[in-house]
Amino acid sequence: MKIVCIGGGPSGLYFALLMKKLGAHHDITVVERNKAYDTFGWGVVFSDQTLDNMRQWDRESAAEVEQAFNHWDDIELHIKDRVIRSGGHGFVGIGRKKLLNILQARCEQVGVKLLFEHDVDSDLDFPDADLIVASDGVNSRVRSRTPDIYKPDIVTRPNRFIWLGTHRQYDAFTFLFEKTEHGWFAAHVYKFDHQTSTFIVECPEHVWLAHGLDQADPDASIDFCEKLFAKNLQGEKLMSNARHLRGSAWLNFQRVKCANWSHFNGNSHVVLMGDAVHTAHFAIGSGTKLALEDAIELVRQFKALGDTPGHIPAVLQHYQAVREIDVIRLQNAAWNAMAWFEVCGERYCDQLEPEQFMYAMLTRSQRISHENLRLRDKAWLEGYEAWFAGRAAPNEVATSLRPPMFTPYSLRTVTLKNRVVVSPMAQYMAHDGRVGDDHLVHLGARAMGGAGLVMVEMTAPSADGRITHGCPGLWNDSQTQDFKRITDWVHLKSDAKIGLQIGHAGPKGSTCRPWQGAGMDHPVPADDAQGNWPLIAASPIPYLPHGDVPRAMTRADMDRVTADFVASTLRAVQAGFDWLELHCAHGYLLSSFISPLTNQRSDEHGGPLENRMRYPLEVFSAMRAAWPQDLPMTVRISAHDWVEGGTTPSDAVEIARAFKAAGADMIDCSSGQVSAQQKPTYGRMYQTPFADRIRHEAGIATMAVGAISEADHVNSILAAGRADLCAVARPHLANPAWTLTEAARIGFKDISWPRAYVSGKPQLEAGFARERALQTASKGD
């Protein structure tokens, strides 16, 4: 085959090298616009795993890289005059120029032609090529020529960064944080040869502008950074090798993601590679890793499917299908890491103590979990766990190491034994609003299962506030006594606390149980024996297009409903609940006032968020006044409607601030279910970022909920300070003793079991211990 690689970066050179090794008969040329053995940039970083892959595909170049690279295991944080260090992370740093020179020389050794100082405008410049590999960078001309084919999604991020170097030597991947009168700056620093370190400085746009750096030339910017980080630089200077850039040397990162990676241009097959097709932010240092592994995978496909011109279409199709999965995973991790640095000055630098800031920084990409940190640096993590436990219970003497999820948590006079909450989950088993044996068994089993707090499903303050005929209510004495039977049982038989979530279904009421009629959210049929009831909401907007249309509430309706909420609150006191939550989420009545999607009112309760919050705050304040002042009261909100024009995470911060001012102790951060048009982005812990943002920007405790399914998730969330409690839903449906099971799974034994079940504890712990031992042994092999 005749192959042309446009762009002499890591992906183009490495592909050319490996492809020539695969078949010496291939005619391969790498076209590069710069001079021979010349390149820009400082050091690049990739993982030990990438180097292992390189050894398998070309031992010669891998050996040269190993001789030239700097390897380190440690990450070091400098913030607020503190230095914290953690090991076991495994990075490789090498000068970009050195890496490319090694690959250039190796290409020449195997017979790849290198054509320097040749600027290419288009893939059409090589009509006789069978395959054109466009590795021409983030501003790829090849990609730009036919954007309708590649369909690039390019997002310019807000932070500014400048890529510098220094002769100061660092023996760890070092992160420096310095605060100025206008905000925080961060530096990402790592050594890449025996005398030079990369020194990337970044800051938010508004901080950059406030310091006048938009008007600074490269020399002035370097002078500013030298003064800012003078204490750490210890007299060394900062340097730039980007003098070729016009204007400011500060850049904005561009995230590139293409829907299609290849096409046939009429003469040649063209495939994008490296930064031309996808970029990964330097916050996890994976741009070079992506580039090299792109090259490996494409050659792997040619080796597997055939390396003749006729095989090219199938190879390119399989290449994208296989490679895209790993790229998306890494890009998502890089996005998380990038987003963390973009907001750390606003959310974390001032708010978190250095110990917790370090943990949050290490886990910023969400690829590194709590137990993964234990594998990397057990001593550091155990020290951090001791620190976290000491903050959670400062008056207790620790008898054993205690993971974050098993530390106590106090609100007002209520102390939870641990941070696990059984999320309120509808059972649809009530009769005339009354709970019975089904609820006693459901809630009682989970209270005995180890959770710190068990929440009752949404309970209506009136008959017309129910979601279905099977939903519980608290509007009469019989219902109060039914609930008291359950709370008494929980208090007698377990050391868990029990809470009640009160909510009015509003426009989503009078619907079928999930297993009946048309199913969840669909109206009860008019001919149903139990009948349906009229609906009320902020505005006459049905949840489903064919659903019953609610009536817009009048002032008289509001007064009645508020009185119902207060009466239900007083009954919750009589029933003996420890905790009260007001449901203002998921499109139910109070949520219908908050979201602009469901509130189209033109009176004082419609329009701007301040007005839309008026009635929910009125209800909350009335309930807070009726609820004992020594007991906690929380609010569940939908922090994101997942619909254009709906509530956003920024709005959620303001919503949380308003409830905090009204006396809320915590925000239970859910999302969605306000509109049937929603398009959520699902994934593990996908709603936790809302809890994280609200906690640090609104300054109120939060509960994280949503796709939290294992102890590792809970510990990671709590340890990083992203939430104060974690509500676990569906896993508790499958396993009432989820908390006890997860404790055994991670090897935490200092947890009490119900006396009747304690004989099962050692067997469960031993079984999981064997599993962990087998996993460790298999990794060793």
XYZ file of C-alpha atoms in Angstrom, residues 69-760:
692
model
C 12.164 9.127 30.190
C 11.657 10.232 33.747
C 9.473 7.900 35.784
C 7.772 8.842 39.017
C 5.130 7.339 41.251
C 4.401 10.307 43.474
C 1.945 13.175 43.236
C 2.675 16.200 45.386
C 0.301 19.031 46.325
C 1.327 22.506 47.467
C -1.516 24.641 48.845
C -1.962 27.047 51.779
C 1.660 26.536 52.867
C 1.130 22.786 53.096
C 2.831 20.005 51.124
C 1.074 16.634 50.821
C 2.448 13.663 48.917
C 0.966 10.372 47.723
C 2.661 7.545 45.829
C 1.930 4.604 43.577
C 0.539 6.529 40.600
C 2.966 5.507 37.844
C 3.683 8.206 35.223
C 6.265 8.540 32.492
C 7.518 11.958 31.411
C 9.638 12.621 28.346
C 10.456 15.697 26.330
C 8.119 16.031 23.360
C 11.072 16.836 21.141
C 13.033 13.835 22.445
C 10.085 11.481 21.892
C 9.553 12.685 18.330
C 13.271 12.533 17.575
C 13.357 8.904 18.735
C 10.365 8.033 16.546
C 11.783 9.982 13.585
C 15.105 8.153 13.769
C 13.366 4.823 14.182
C 11.171 5.522 11.146
C 14.234 6.226 9.055
C 15.829 2.978 10.250
C 12.931 0.863 8.981
C 12.556 2.751 5.698
C 9.776 5.264 6.298
C 10.289 8.418 4.212
C 10.192 11.668 6.207
C 9.330 14.818 4.275
C 9.954 17.946 6.356
C 9.134 21.633 5.757
C 6.163 20.628 3.636
C 2.871 22.307 4.474
C -0.190 20.291 3.462
C -3.519 21.982 2.811
C -5.638 18.993 1.916
C -5.802 15.218 1.727
C -6.441 15.712 -2.007
C -2.773 16.676 -2.404
C -1.893 12.948 -2.534
C -4.258 11.414 -5.110
C -2.149 8.277 -5.590
C -2.205 7.286 -1.908
C -4.236 4.259 -0.870
C -4.441 5.502 2.720
C -3.966 8.972 4.181
C -3.527 9.263 7.918
C -4.442 12.781 9.004
C -2.569 13.337 12.243
C -2.352 17.083 11.716
C -3.422 18.189 15.181
C -6.262 19.937 16.924
C -6.633 22.461 14.093
C -6.571 19.743 11.432
C -6.939 21.117 7.922
C -7.986 17.709 6.661
C -10.846 17.577 9.154
C -11.783 21.183 8.459
C -12.088 20.564 4.721
C -15.057 18.207 5.107
C -16.667 18.865 8.501
C -19.992 17.517 7.228
C -18.339 14.097 6.928
C -16.351 13.982 10.158
C -18.994 15.889 12.160
C -16.573 17.291 14.743
C -17.939 18.427 18.096
C -15.490 21.120 19.206
C -15.914 22.794 22.579
C -13.669 25.644 23.686
C -13.196 25.557 27.450
C -13.150 28.694 29.627
C -9.857 28.396 31.515
C -6.701 29.990 30.181
C -3.364 28.180 30.297
C 0.223 28.848 29.304
C 2.735 26.072 28.578
C 6.129 26.888 30.076
C 9.294 25.167 31.215
C 11.843 25.549 34.001
C 15.236 24.177 34.943
C 14.051 23.507 38.482
C 13.937 19.744 38.994
C 10.854 18.071 40.459
C 10.799 14.463 41.644
C 7.002 14.112 41.627
C 4.069 15.165 39.491
C 3.543 18.436 41.331
C 0.464 20.630 41.613
C 0.891 24.167 42.886
C -1.980 26.438 43.940
C -1.492 30.132 44.617
C -4.141 32.715 45.464
C -4.045 36.329 44.307
C -6.360 39.228 45.033
C -8.423 38.192 42.002
C -8.534 34.418 42.450
C -6.620 31.150 42.261
C -3.934 29.969 39.834
C -2.854 26.342 39.441
C 0.371 24.936 38.018
C 0.858 21.398 36.672
C 4.566 20.565 36.935
C 6.583 17.495 36.005
C 10.180 16.698 35.112
C 10.816 15.283 31.651
C 14.600 15.216 31.297
C 17.663 15.566 33.489
C 17.498 19.346 33.506
C 14.004 20.520 32.535
C 10.459 20.400 33.854
C 7.167 21.260 32.182
C 5.351 24.065 33.997
C 1.738 24.625 32.864
C -0.104 27.495 34.535
C -3.886 27.824 34.315
C -6.609 30.037 35.745
C -10.234 30.988 35.051
C -10.898 33.570 32.347
C -12.117 36.226 34.794
C -8.952 35.895 36.887
C -6.818 36.103 33.752
C -8.618 39.257 32.645
C -8.513 40.847 36.092
C -4.706 40.605 36.067
C -4.536 42.168 32.583
C -2.892 39.081 31.125
C -4.960 39.450 27.969
C -2.766 42.495 27.239
C 0.498 40.815 28.217
C 3.052 39.577 25.702
C 4.860 36.280 26.401
C 7.664 37.963 28.334
C 5.237 39.816 30.596
C 3.243 36.627 31.177
C 6.394 34.719 32.108
C 7.427 37.499 34.492
C 3.985 37.373 36.135
C 4.142 33.591 36.611
C 7.690 33.730 37.970
C 6.622 36.200 40.647
C 3.468 34.236 41.449
C 5.326 30.948 41.966
C 8.628 32.454 43.121
C 8.592 30.642 46.467
C 8.363 27.261 44.782
C 10.705 28.043 41.883
C 13.467 28.836 44.383
C 15.242 31.264 42.099
C 14.843 29.325 38.851
C 13.359 31.032 35.805
C 10.420 30.080 33.628
C 10.908 29.695 29.883
C 8.707 29.617 26.801
C 9.416 27.944 23.486
C 6.180 29.246 21.957
C 7.676 32.440 20.565
C 6.164 31.430 17.247
C 2.697 32.174 18.636
C 1.297 35.591 17.849
C -0.188 37.718 20.614
C -0.870 36.192 24.001
C 0.758 32.866 24.776
C -2.261 31.959 26.920
C -4.561 29.458 25.253
C -8.001 27.910 25.724
C -8.223 24.135 25.594
C -10.351 22.727 22.766
C -12.138 19.441 23.307
C -12.470 17.685 19.942
C -14.697 14.668 19.389
C -15.636 13.439 15.901
C -18.653 11.304 15.037
C -16.891 9.793 12.009
C -13.176 9.065 11.880
C -12.666 8.199 8.210
C -14.031 8.519 4.682
C -13.141 7.902 1.019
C -12.304 11.176 -0.759
C -12.675 9.777 -4.278
C -9.050 8.756 -4.592
C -7.870 7.671 -1.154
C -9.181 6.425 2.136
C -8.593 9.059 4.810
C -8.529 8.436 8.580
C -8.086 10.967 11.375
C -5.791 10.157 14.252
C -4.598 11.778 17.483
C -5.666 15.334 18.278
C -7.250 15.659 14.845
C -10.043 13.282 15.888
C -10.100 13.557 19.698
C -8.375 15.551 22.406
C -7.856 14.890 26.109
C -7.149 17.674 28.566
C -3.680 17.899 30.114
C -5.286 17.564 33.576
C -4.805 13.804 33.218
C -1.960 13.991 30.699
C -3.377 11.564 28.163
C -3.077 13.298 24.799
C 0.108 11.443 23.892
C -1.281 8.213 25.305
C -4.311 8.517 23.008
C -2.110 9.272 20.008
C 0.240 6.307 20.506
C -2.560 3.868 21.241
C -4.485 5.078 18.179
C -1.503 4.044 16.088
C -1.249 0.675 17.818
C -4.922 -0.141 17.326
C -4.988 0.791 13.646
C -1.976 -1.414 12.943
C -3.566 -4.172 15.036
C -6.610 -4.059 12.750
C -4.482 -4.224 9.603
C -2.634 -7.190 11.068
C -5.881 -8.975 11.945
C -7.931 -8.206 8.813
C -5.278 -7.844 6.099
C -2.960 -5.069 4.950
C -3.889 -4.653 1.306
C -5.857 -1.777 -0.276
C -8.945 -3.969 -0.496
C -8.978 -4.452 3.260
C -8.864 -0.729 4.110
C -12.660 -0.101 4.401
C -13.162 -2.979 6.834
C -10.053 -2.053 8.799
C -11.163 1.557 9.254
C -14.659 0.501 10.249
C -13.390 -1.926 12.889
C -10.741 0.536 14.019
C -13.267 3.182 14.995
C -15.688 0.669 16.518
C -13.009 -0.783 18.788
C -10.972 2.320 19.554
C -13.896 4.644 20.128
C -14.873 2.852 23.333
C -11.506 3.424 25.008
C -11.317 6.976 23.698
C -14.743 7.895 25.082
C -13.797 6.431 28.445
C -10.567 8.415 28.564
C -12.151 11.599 27.231
C -14.838 11.397 29.905
C -12.190 11.016 32.580
C -10.229 13.922 31.104
C -13.405 16.011 30.974
C -14.054 15.358 34.661
C -10.488 16.270 35.559
C -10.585 19.394 33.382
C -13.919 20.500 34.867
C -12.521 20.023 38.371
C -9.633 22.385 37.706
C -11.975 24.889 36.067
C -14.025 25.260 39.252
C -11.537 24.365 41.988
C -10.820 28.012 42.764
C -14.503 28.736 43.258
C -15.508 25.510 45.020
C -12.585 23.783 46.662
C -9.415 25.822 47.214
C -10.871 27.944 49.996
C -13.551 25.550 51.234
C -11.592 22.310 51.677
C -8.778 21.655 54.107
C -5.561 20.595 52.344
C -6.007 16.913 53.283
C -9.447 16.718 51.674
C -8.372 18.909 48.766
C -5.627 16.373 48.023
C -8.114 13.494 48.043
C -10.515 15.417 45.789
C -7.705 16.243 43.380
C -6.489 12.638 43.190
C -10.001 11.374 42.400
C -11.000 14.263 40.119
C -11.271 12.126 36.970
C -13.470 9.515 38.720
C -11.182 6.813 37.274
C -9.413 6.520 40.619
C -11.698 5.306 43.385
C -11.263 4.934 47.117
C -10.109 1.305 46.985
C -7.908 2.026 43.988
C -6.135 4.631 46.107
C -5.626 1.938 48.728
C -3.820 -0.179 46.125
C -1.687 2.767 45.062
C -0.741 4.108 48.481
C -2.271 2.269 51.418
C -0.383 4.239 54.057
C -1.489 7.587 52.691
C -5.125 6.521 52.358
C -5.274 5.049 55.850
C -3.826 8.274 57.186
C -6.499 10.196 55.341
C -9.250 7.871 56.607
C -8.039 8.524 60.157
C -8.100 12.267 59.473
C -11.649 12.076 58.044
C -12.907 9.966 60.947
C -11.359 12.402 63.403
C -13.286 15.267 61.831
C -16.510 13.238 61.832
C -16.257 12.252 65.494
C -13.685 14.506 67.184
C -14.580 13.328 70.682
C -14.299 9.613 69.955
C -11.145 7.560 70.383
C -10.621 5.512 67.236
C -10.392 1.769 67.862
C -9.887 0.791 64.220
C -9.546 2.257 60.766
C -12.950 3.467 59.647
C -13.816 4.157 55.985
C -15.741 7.425 55.417
C -19.104 5.712 54.844
C -18.933 4.227 58.342
C -18.244 7.483 60.152
C -21.121 9.091 62.085
C -22.940 12.189 60.914
C -24.884 14.672 63.028
C -27.575 17.217 62.143
C -29.126 19.191 64.972
C -29.610 16.597 67.745
C -29.773 13.550 65.470
C -26.621 11.481 64.935
C -26.584 8.821 62.236
C -24.282 5.871 62.918
C -23.037 5.982 59.311
C -23.490 7.919 56.075
C -25.722 5.433 54.200
C -29.353 6.383 53.593
C -32.021 4.035 52.277
C -33.558 6.267 49.653
C -37.350 6.754 49.709
C -38.697 4.224 47.211
C -42.372 3.919 46.327
C -43.875 0.525 47.162
C -47.467 1.167 45.978
C -48.716 -1.169 48.720
C -50.787 1.213 50.859
C -54.583 0.982 51.214
C -56.563 4.211 51.635
C -53.236 5.870 52.367
C -52.495 3.489 55.241
C -49.203 1.622 55.553
C -49.228 -1.969 56.785
C -47.184 -5.119 57.121
C -45.603 -4.684 53.693
C -44.105 -1.380 54.815
C -43.087 -2.730 58.211
C -41.183 -5.580 56.581
C -39.672 -3.332 53.894
C -38.493 -0.566 56.230
C -37.724 -2.856 59.165
C -35.502 -5.162 57.118
C -33.487 -2.253 55.772
C -33.176 -0.674 59.215
C -31.693 -3.975 60.423
C -29.522 -4.095 57.294
C -27.036 -1.569 58.584
C -28.021 1.787 57.036
C -27.788 4.891 59.203
C -31.084 6.373 58.016
C -34.118 4.718 56.448
C -36.493 7.000 54.540
C -40.167 6.247 53.998
C -41.431 6.686 50.454
C -43.102 9.962 49.467
C -46.137 10.322 51.695
C -49.055 12.542 50.731
C -50.501 15.224 53.048
C -53.991 14.660 51.562
C -55.887 12.063 49.575
C -55.590 14.077 46.369
C -51.850 14.441 46.919
C -51.083 10.775 46.249
C -49.379 9.529 43.126
C -51.435 6.334 42.974
C -54.109 4.584 45.016
C -51.270 2.522 46.488
C -49.301 5.460 47.908
C -49.233 6.256 51.636
C -50.645 9.350 53.248
C -50.606 11.109 56.584
C -53.859 13.010 56.981
C -55.745 11.073 59.687
C -55.230 9.421 63.063
C -55.294 5.868 61.704
C -52.416 6.638 59.333
C -50.494 8.261 62.188
C -50.830 5.153 64.348
C -49.821 2.912 61.446
C -46.622 4.883 61.009
C -45.966 4.958 64.760
C -46.055 1.173 64.765
C -43.237 1.188 62.201
C -41.081 3.880 63.830
C -41.420 2.182 67.216
C -40.321 -1.123 65.690
C -37.301 0.475 63.973
C -36.238 2.237 67.181
C -36.665 -0.924 69.244
C -35.065 -3.439 66.882
C -32.255 -1.391 65.287
C -29.946 1.557 65.838
C -31.037 3.201 62.576
C -32.941 6.463 62.372
C -36.128 6.696 60.333
C -37.283 9.666 58.277
C -40.430 10.686 56.422
C -40.571 12.348 53.023
C -43.745 14.396 52.565
C -44.802 15.438 49.085
C -47.866 16.262 47.010
C -48.057 14.597 43.589
C -49.754 17.573 41.927
C -49.849 17.115 38.124
C -48.419 13.578 38.383
C -51.166 12.266 40.645
C -54.070 9.922 40.015
C -51.927 7.527 38.000
C -51.644 3.756 37.730
C -49.406 1.565 39.825
C -46.431 0.485 37.658
C -47.837 -2.999 37.146
C -51.431 -1.947 36.449
C -53.300 -0.440 33.519
C -51.096 1.529 31.147
C -48.342 1.656 33.784
C -46.371 4.305 35.647
C -47.293 7.975 35.089
C -50.354 7.065 33.016
C -53.732 8.257 34.333
C -56.018 5.921 36.213
C -58.677 4.887 33.663
C -61.976 6.693 34.101
C -63.796 3.382 34.541
C -61.434 2.144 37.293
C -63.401 0.916 40.323
C -61.422 3.153 42.684
C -61.797 6.138 40.383
C -59.432 9.037 39.858
C -59.322 12.562 41.233
C -58.833 16.076 39.822
C -55.280 17.414 39.689
C -53.754 20.735 40.714
C -50.437 22.303 39.713
C -48.690 25.607 39.222
C -50.029 25.744 35.643
C -52.432 23.634 33.554
C -49.669 21.548 31.965
C -49.941 17.715 31.966
C -46.860 15.580 32.549
C -47.690 13.340 29.583
C -49.232 14.806 26.428
C -52.259 12.513 26.812
C -52.391 12.847 30.600
C -55.022 14.553 32.698
C -54.676 18.336 32.633
C -54.240 19.840 36.115
C -55.994 22.981 37.290
C -53.794 25.995 38.062
C -53.819 26.568 41.811
C -55.642 29.540 43.267
C -54.669 31.346 46.460
C -57.344 29.365 48.276
C -55.830 26.121 46.948
C -52.401 27.191 48.189
C -53.704 27.970 51.657
C -55.462 24.606 51.869
C -52.450 22.635 50.667
C -50.080 24.497 52.992
C -52.389 23.675 55.900
C -52.366 20.021 54.796
C -48.559 19.974 54.797
C -48.439 21.490 58.285
C -51.020 19.037 59.630
C -49.059 16.150 58.126
C -45.871 17.508 59.705
C -47.510 17.572 63.143
C -48.658 14.001 62.629
C -45.092 13.015 61.687
C -44.019 14.317 65.105
C -46.708 12.201 66.778
C -45.641 9.181 64.725
C -42.100 9.437 66.125
C -40.030 10.204 63.029
C -36.433 11.379 63.512
C -36.059 13.205 60.226
C -38.349 15.077 57.829
C -37.892 15.765 54.129
C -39.992 17.981 51.874
C -40.293 16.691 48.292
C -39.776 19.550 45.823
C -38.532 17.449 42.910
C -39.556 15.221 40.005
C -42.396 17.324 38.650
C -44.655 16.907 41.672
C -46.670 19.829 43.016
C -43.960 22.011 44.561
C -41.540 21.103 41.776
C -44.150 22.299 39.275
C -43.784 25.780 40.764
C -39.981 25.743 40.674
C -39.345 24.630 37.085
C -39.930 27.106 34.248
C -41.074 24.150 32.140
C -44.138 23.641 34.329
C -44.703 27.124 35.751
C -46.252 29.468 33.200
C -47.980 31.718 35.719
C -48.160 35.471 35.251
C -48.825 36.353 38.905
C -46.388 36.774 41.792
C -45.700 33.008 41.691
C -44.479 32.927 38.084
C -41.692 34.380 35.989
C -38.209 34.678 37.548
C -36.856 32.003 39.878
C -37.380 34.209 42.918
C -41.125 34.251 42.188
C -41.313 30.571 41.301
C -39.721 29.736 44.666
C -42.259 31.783 46.601
C -44.860 29.072 47.246
C -42.443 26.147 47.876
C -40.641 28.340 50.430
C -43.970 29.250 51.999
C -44.780 25.569 52.475
C -41.302 24.759 53.759
C -41.301 27.617 56.274
C -44.696 26.593 57.630
C -43.504 22.998 58.029
C -40.208 24.036 59.596
C -42.131 26.035 62.184
C -44.284 23.004 63.006
C -41.409 20.496 63.045
C -39.335 20.317 66.269
C -36.384 22.678 66.136
C -34.029 20.011 67.465
C -34.762 17.639 64.550
C -33.363 17.943 61.012
C -35.383 18.890 57.973
C -34.141 18.404 54.422
C -35.426 19.177 50.933
C -35.262 17.046 47.796
C -34.906 19.042 44.574
C -34.451 18.319 40.893
C -31.092 19.959 40.295
C -31.339 19.560 36.519
C -34.441 19.161 34.350
C -32.349 17.736 31.463
C -34.492 19.768 29.038
C -33.588 22.971 27.187
C -35.180 25.890 29.002
C -35.611 23.982 32.256
C -33.919 24.197 35.625
C -30.118 24.085 35.359
C -27.421 23.192 37.904
C -26.739 26.924 38.273
C -30.397 27.442 39.174
C -30.111 24.569 41.646
C -27.467 26.483 43.592
C -29.860 29.415 43.940
C -32.713 27.078 44.894
C -30.518 25.533 47.588
C -29.501 28.944 48.908
C -33.152 29.934 49.223
C -34.067 26.810 51.178
C -30.972 27.221 53.347
C -32.038 30.750 54.220
C -35.477 29.389 55.145
C -33.937 26.893 57.584
C -33.198 23.738 55.566
C -30.397 21.597 56.988
C -29.524 19.667 53.826
C -30.398 19.394 50.132
C -31.186 15.957 48.711
C -29.871 16.342 45.164
C -31.845 14.420 42.575
C -32.684 15.447 39.008
C -35.105 15.031 36.143
C -38.617 13.552 35.958
C -40.041 17.057 35.544
C -40.660 16.648 31.834
C -41.270 13.560 29.722
C -38.970 15.207 27.145
C -35.922 14.856 29.406
C -32.656 13.491 28.053
C -30.484 12.665 31.078
C -26.836 11.709 30.799
C -26.809 8.497 32.800
C -23.765 6.854 34.325
C -22.427 5.772 37.683
C -22.895 8.491 40.291
C -24.266 10.707 37.519
C -26.152 13.028 39.883
C -23.337 13.432 42.396
C -21.884 16.512 40.619
C -25.067 18.381 41.569
C -24.552 17.536 45.243
C -20.907 18.552 44.946
C -21.656 21.924 43.378
C -24.497 22.803 45.738
C -22.476 21.803 48.798
C -19.597 24.105 47.950
C -21.312 26.980 46.195
C -24.475 27.245 48.304
C -22.663 26.283 51.502
C -25.164 23.692 52.650
C -24.849 19.986 53.413
C -25.988 17.673 50.628
C -27.171 14.136 50.041
C -26.007 12.447 46.837
C -28.331 10.000 45.086
C -28.441 8.167 41.776
C -26.494 5.148 40.475
C -24.536 4.783 43.727
C -24.230 1.037 44.006
C -21.130 0.023 45.972
C -19.107 1.017 48.994
C -16.338 2.327 46.760
C -18.767 4.883 45.308
C -19.946 6.005 48.738
C -16.440 6.279 50.177
C -15.146 8.198 47.154
C -18.031 10.692 47.267
C -17.774 11.327 50.997
C -13.988 11.405 51.209
C -13.742 13.967 48.409
C -16.297 16.187 50.131
C -18.751 15.904 47.258
C -21.647 15.158 49.624
C -22.304 14.489 53.301
C -24.644 11.501 52.927
C -25.287 8.990 50.147
C -28.789 7.715 49.412
C -28.810 4.231 47.902
C -32.024 3.086 46.248
C -32.252 0.054 43.931
C -29.401 -1.924 45.515
C -31.452 -1.882 48.711
C -34.388 -3.409 46.847
C -32.201 -6.345 45.883
C -30.456 -6.623 49.251
C -31.985 -5.187 52.452
C -28.620 -5.740 54.192
C -26.685 -3.863 51.513
C -24.719 -1.820 54.044
C -23.634 -4.870 56.055
C -22.741 -6.698 52.841
C -20.625 -3.837 51.524
C -18.802 -3.570 54.847
C -17.821 -7.228 54.544
C -16.922 -6.778 50.877
C -14.316 -4.109 51.643
C -13.063 -5.890 54.780
C -14.497 -3.517 57.389
C -15.440 -5.646 60.424
C -16.116 -3.049 63.111
C -19.845 -2.879 62.413
C -22.646 -4.267 64.539
C -25.144 -6.822 63.217
C -28.600 -7.598 64.609
C -28.165 -10.136 67.416
C -30.322 -12.720 65.656
C -28.154 -12.568 62.526
C -24.664 -12.098 63.932
C -23.681 -15.735 63.350
C -23.744 -15.016 59.612
